[in-house]
XYZ file of C-alpha atoms in Angstrom:
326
model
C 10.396 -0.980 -78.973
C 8.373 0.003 -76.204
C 10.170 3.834 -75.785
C 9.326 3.959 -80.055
C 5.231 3.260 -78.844
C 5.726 5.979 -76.000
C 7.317 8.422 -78.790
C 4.511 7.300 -81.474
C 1.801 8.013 -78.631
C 3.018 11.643 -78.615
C 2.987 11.906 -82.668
C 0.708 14.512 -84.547
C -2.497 12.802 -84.436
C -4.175 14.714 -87.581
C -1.513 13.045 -89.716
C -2.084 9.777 -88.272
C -5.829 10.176 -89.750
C -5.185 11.816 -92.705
C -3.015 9.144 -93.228
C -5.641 6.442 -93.023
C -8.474 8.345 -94.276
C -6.377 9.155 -97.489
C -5.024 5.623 -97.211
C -8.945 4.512 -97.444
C -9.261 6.918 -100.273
C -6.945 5.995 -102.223
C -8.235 2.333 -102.638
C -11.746 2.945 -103.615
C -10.549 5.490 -106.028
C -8.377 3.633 -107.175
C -10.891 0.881 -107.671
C -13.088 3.055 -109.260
C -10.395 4.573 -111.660
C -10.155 0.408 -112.881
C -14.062 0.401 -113.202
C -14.736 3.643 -115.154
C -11.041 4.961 -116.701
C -12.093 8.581 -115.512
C -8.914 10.859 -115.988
C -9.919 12.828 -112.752
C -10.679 10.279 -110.825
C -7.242 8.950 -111.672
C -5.697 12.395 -110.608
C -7.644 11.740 -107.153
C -6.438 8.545 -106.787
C -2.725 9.918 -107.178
C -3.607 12.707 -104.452
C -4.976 10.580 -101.923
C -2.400 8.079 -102.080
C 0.413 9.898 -101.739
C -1.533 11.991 -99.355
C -1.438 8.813 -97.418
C 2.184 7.928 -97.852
C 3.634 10.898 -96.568
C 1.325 11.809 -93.776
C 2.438 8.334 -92.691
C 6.190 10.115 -92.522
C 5.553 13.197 -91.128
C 3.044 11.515 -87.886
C 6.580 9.095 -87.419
C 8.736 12.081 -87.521
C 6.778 14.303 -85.757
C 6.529 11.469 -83.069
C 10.728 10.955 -83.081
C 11.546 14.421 -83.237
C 10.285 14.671 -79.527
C 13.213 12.389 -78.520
C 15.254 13.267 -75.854
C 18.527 14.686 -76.510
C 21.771 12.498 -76.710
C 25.276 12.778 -76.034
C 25.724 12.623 -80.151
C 22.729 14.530 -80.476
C 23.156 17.215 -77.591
C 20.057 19.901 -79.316
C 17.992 17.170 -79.452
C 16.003 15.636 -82.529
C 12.996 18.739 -83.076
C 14.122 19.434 -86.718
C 13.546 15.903 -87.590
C 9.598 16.894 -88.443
C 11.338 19.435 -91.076
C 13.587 16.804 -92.881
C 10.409 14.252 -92.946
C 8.013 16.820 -94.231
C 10.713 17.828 -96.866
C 11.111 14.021 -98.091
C 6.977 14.350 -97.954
C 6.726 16.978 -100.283
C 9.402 15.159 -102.716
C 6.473 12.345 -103.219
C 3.847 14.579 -103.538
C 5.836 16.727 -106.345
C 6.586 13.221 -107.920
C 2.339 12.693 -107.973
C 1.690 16.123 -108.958
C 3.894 15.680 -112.355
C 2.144 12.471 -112.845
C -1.792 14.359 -112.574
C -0.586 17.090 -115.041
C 0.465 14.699 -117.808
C -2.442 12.388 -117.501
C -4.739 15.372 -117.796
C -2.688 16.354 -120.675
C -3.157 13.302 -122.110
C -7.000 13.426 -121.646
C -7.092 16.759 -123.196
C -5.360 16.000 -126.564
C -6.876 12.571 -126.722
C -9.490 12.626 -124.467
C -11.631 8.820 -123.984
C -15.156 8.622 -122.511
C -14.977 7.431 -118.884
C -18.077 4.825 -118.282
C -19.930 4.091 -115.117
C -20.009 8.043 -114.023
C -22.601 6.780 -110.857
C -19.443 5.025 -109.373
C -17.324 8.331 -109.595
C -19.851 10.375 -108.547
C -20.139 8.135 -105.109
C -16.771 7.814 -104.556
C -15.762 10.847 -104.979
C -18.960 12.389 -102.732
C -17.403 10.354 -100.192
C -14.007 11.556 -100.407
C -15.427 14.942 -100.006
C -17.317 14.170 -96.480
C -14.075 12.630 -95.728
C -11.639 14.870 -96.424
C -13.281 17.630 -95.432
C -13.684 16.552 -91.738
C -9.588 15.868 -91.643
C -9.769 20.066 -93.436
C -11.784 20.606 -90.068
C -9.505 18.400 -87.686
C -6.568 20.174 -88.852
C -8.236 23.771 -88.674
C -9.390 23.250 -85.163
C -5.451 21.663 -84.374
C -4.399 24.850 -85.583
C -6.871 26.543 -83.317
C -5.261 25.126 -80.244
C -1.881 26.108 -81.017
C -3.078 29.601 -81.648
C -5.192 30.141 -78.681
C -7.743 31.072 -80.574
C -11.409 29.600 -80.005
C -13.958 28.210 -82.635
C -16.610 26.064 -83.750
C -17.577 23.962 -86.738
C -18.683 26.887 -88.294
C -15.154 28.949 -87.968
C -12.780 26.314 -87.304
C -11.365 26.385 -91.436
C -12.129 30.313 -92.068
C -9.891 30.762 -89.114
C -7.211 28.385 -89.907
C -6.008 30.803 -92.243
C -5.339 33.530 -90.265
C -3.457 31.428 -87.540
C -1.690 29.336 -90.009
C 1.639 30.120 -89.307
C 1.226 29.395 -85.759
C 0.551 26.016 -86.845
C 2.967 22.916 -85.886
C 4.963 21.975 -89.055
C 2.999 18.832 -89.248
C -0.637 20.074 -88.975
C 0.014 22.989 -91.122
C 0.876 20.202 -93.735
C -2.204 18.571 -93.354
C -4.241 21.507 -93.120
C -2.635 22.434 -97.022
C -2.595 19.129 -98.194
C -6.858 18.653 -97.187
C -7.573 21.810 -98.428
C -6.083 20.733 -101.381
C -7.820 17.729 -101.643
C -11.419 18.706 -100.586
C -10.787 20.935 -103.458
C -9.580 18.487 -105.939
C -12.231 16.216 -104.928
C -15.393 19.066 -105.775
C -13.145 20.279 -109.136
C -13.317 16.188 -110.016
C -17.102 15.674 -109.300
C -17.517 19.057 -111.169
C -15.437 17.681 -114.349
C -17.701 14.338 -114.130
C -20.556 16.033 -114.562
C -19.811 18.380 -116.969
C -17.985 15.473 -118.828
C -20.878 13.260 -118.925
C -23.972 15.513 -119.488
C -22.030 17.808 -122.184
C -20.124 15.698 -123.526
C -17.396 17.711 -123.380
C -14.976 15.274 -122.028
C -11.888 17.168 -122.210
C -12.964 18.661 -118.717
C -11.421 15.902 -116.535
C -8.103 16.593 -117.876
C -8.860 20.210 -117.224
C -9.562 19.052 -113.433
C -6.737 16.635 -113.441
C -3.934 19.818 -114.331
C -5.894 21.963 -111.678
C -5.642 19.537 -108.920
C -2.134 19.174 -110.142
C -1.064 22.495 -109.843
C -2.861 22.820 -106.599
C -0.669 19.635 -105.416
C 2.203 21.492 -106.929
C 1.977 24.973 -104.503
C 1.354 22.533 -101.559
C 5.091 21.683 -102.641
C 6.522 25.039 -102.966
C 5.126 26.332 -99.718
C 5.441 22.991 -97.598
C 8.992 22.641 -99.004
C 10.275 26.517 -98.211
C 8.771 26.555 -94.913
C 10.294 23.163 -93.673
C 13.624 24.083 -95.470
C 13.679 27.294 -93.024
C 12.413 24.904 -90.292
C 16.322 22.791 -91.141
C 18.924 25.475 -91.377
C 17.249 27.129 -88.116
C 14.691 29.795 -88.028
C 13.692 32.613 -85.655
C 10.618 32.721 -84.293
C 10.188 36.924 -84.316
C 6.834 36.974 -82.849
C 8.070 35.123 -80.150
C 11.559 36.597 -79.717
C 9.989 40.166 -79.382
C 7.412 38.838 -76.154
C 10.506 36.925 -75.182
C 12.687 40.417 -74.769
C 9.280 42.035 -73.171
C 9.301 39.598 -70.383
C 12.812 39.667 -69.728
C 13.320 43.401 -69.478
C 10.317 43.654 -67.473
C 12.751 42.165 -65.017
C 13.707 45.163 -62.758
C 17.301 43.687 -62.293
C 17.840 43.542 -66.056
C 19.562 46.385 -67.038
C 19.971 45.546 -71.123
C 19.426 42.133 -73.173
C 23.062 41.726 -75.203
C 22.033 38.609 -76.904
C 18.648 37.187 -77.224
C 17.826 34.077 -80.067
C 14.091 32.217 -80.201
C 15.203 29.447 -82.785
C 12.368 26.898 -84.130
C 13.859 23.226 -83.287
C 10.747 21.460 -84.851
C 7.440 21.937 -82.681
C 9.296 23.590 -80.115
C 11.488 26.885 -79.293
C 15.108 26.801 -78.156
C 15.903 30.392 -76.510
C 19.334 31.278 -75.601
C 19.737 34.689 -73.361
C 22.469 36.897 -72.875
C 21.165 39.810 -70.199
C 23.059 42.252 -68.460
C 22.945 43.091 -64.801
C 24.382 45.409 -62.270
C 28.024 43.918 -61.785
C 28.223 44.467 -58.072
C 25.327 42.310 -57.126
C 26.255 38.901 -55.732
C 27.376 35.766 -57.444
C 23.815 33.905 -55.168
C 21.165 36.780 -56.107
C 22.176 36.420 -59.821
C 21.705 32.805 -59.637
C 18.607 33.668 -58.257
C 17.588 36.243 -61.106
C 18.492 33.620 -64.182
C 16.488 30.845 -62.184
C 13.716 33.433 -62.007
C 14.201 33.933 -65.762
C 14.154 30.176 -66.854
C 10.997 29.590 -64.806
C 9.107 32.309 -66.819
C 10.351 31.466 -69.983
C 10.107 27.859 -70.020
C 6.501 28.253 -69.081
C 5.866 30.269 -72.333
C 4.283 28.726 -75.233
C 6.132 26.073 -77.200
C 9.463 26.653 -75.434
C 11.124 23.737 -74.113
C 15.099 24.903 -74.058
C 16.286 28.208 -72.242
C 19.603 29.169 -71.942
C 20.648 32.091 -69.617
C 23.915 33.940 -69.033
C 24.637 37.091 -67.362
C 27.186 40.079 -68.288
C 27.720 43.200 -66.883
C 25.982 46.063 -67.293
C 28.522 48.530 -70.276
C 25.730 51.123 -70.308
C 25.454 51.157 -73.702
C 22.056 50.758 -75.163
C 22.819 46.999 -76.958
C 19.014 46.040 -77.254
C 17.364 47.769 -79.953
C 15.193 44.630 -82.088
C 12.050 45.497 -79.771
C 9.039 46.379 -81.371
C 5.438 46.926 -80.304
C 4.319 44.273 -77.776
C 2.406 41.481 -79.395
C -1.232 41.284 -77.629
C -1.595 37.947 -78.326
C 1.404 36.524 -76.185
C 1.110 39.256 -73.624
């Protein structure tokens, strides 16, 4: 028990408040969706609470797939966050179905929600809310990047460093975009529902925030899917060969591989060297080598092994040096 609190301490801490913001959410919607019978609000109360339930799995996973590695489990436990946010996505899918047919339903027999005051409140709220998870998560993302920003920038920028984004916050980031969303394209319905007339309009807003739940699940679910059969990280591998050859006893890389395990990189070298030097000054070279490259960004595994020099040009992946890692 107390090495599971030491792993939870180290879990992604944007799902953790998703999870009870959404968790929050999801009851006074929910509540409100009992007082009034608005379609959207129902759709919202579907989002937020499965918002809840599987940010709940991915802050546990991302928290046990920092683990140590085991005899059984020798690579250690990093694609763990993949497999939770895959079963994540699963319940959110399930949700998503569920918002599309109730909207259906609203559209080919649509029924006059009462009480719009008490949607209008809630779902103001769930706006603020939301919204300042959207901005956790952007500024998250921010950190991992490198990149600095303020209120003002933290989201706009988000975007453009998404993929360097942990598995986890990038989930959060979609899934709160998504939502904030949902929750404007609800309070728009309500309105337009209630001073129109035209009620049909919350199950208009229910299959939108549907479908928006739905490409949360395509994306979230191919990403993580690379993230469990074991994906390269090229950015990284390219910066990875830079600093290695930069290495003036390095003669030519024969095997380099920057795999994603999870939140961190595993890199596994192959380098060649000038076969006469000694047995004690290549030790010295790959010790040189694992220092460097374990102090690179997200990399928590390196592997080095030496073979002679054939002089034969095996290296050839290297492209332009990325300025950002350089």
């Amino acid at each position: 028990m107390k090495d599971l609190w030491k792993l939870l301490k180290h879990g992604n801490k944007p799902s953790l408040l998703a999870a009870f913001v959404n968790l929050f959410l999801g009851i006074i919607k929910l509540i409100a969706y009992v007082f009034t019978g608005n379609v959207a609000m129902f759709a919202e109360t579907m989002h937020s609470l499965g918002d809840a339930a599987n940010q709940f799995f991915v802050f546990i996973g991302s928290a046990l797939s920092k683990k140590s590695p085991t005899k059984q489990f020798p690579k250690g436990f990093g694609r763990l966050v993949n497999l939770v946010c895959l079963g994540a996505v699963l319940i959110v899918g399930i949700l998503s179905y569920e918002t599309v047919i109730e909207g259906w339903h609203q559209i080919t027999h649509p029924v006059e929600s009462s009480k719009v005051w008490i949607s209008v409140i809630v779902l103001l709220i769930g706006i603020v809310l939301e919204g300042s998870v959207l901005l956790k998560a952007s500024k998250e993302i921010a950190h991992d990047s490198g990149t600095k920003v303020n209120a003002m920038t933290a989201i706009p920028k988000a975007f453009t460093h998404l993929s360097s984004a942990r598995p986890a916050t990038k989930l959060v980031f979609m899934e709160d975009l998504v939502a904030t969303s949902g929750g404007v394209l609800a309070l728009l319905s309500v309105v337009i529902s209630h001073t129109t007339g035209f009620m049909q309009a919350e199950g208009i807003a229910s299959i939108l925030i549907g479908l928006m739940m739905f490409y949360v699940v395509g994306v979230v679910f191919l990403e993580n899917a690379r993230g469990v059969i074991g994906e390269t990280d090229e950015e990284m591998l390219n910066h990875i060969a830079y600093l290695v050859l930069d290495d003036p006893n390095i003669r030519d890389i024969k095997q380099l591989e920057v795999v994603k395990e999870g939140e961190s990189l595993h890199v596994e070298l192959i380098a060649e060297v000038d076969p006469t030097l000694s047995f004690a000054y290549v030790d010295d070279i790959r010790d040189h080598l694992v220092d460097i490259l374990l102090s690179q960004k997200n990399v928590s595994k390196v592997t080095v092994s030496f073979d002679e020099d054939n002089e034969v040009k095996d290296w050839k992946h290297i492209g332009e040096r990325p300025d950002a890692l350089s």
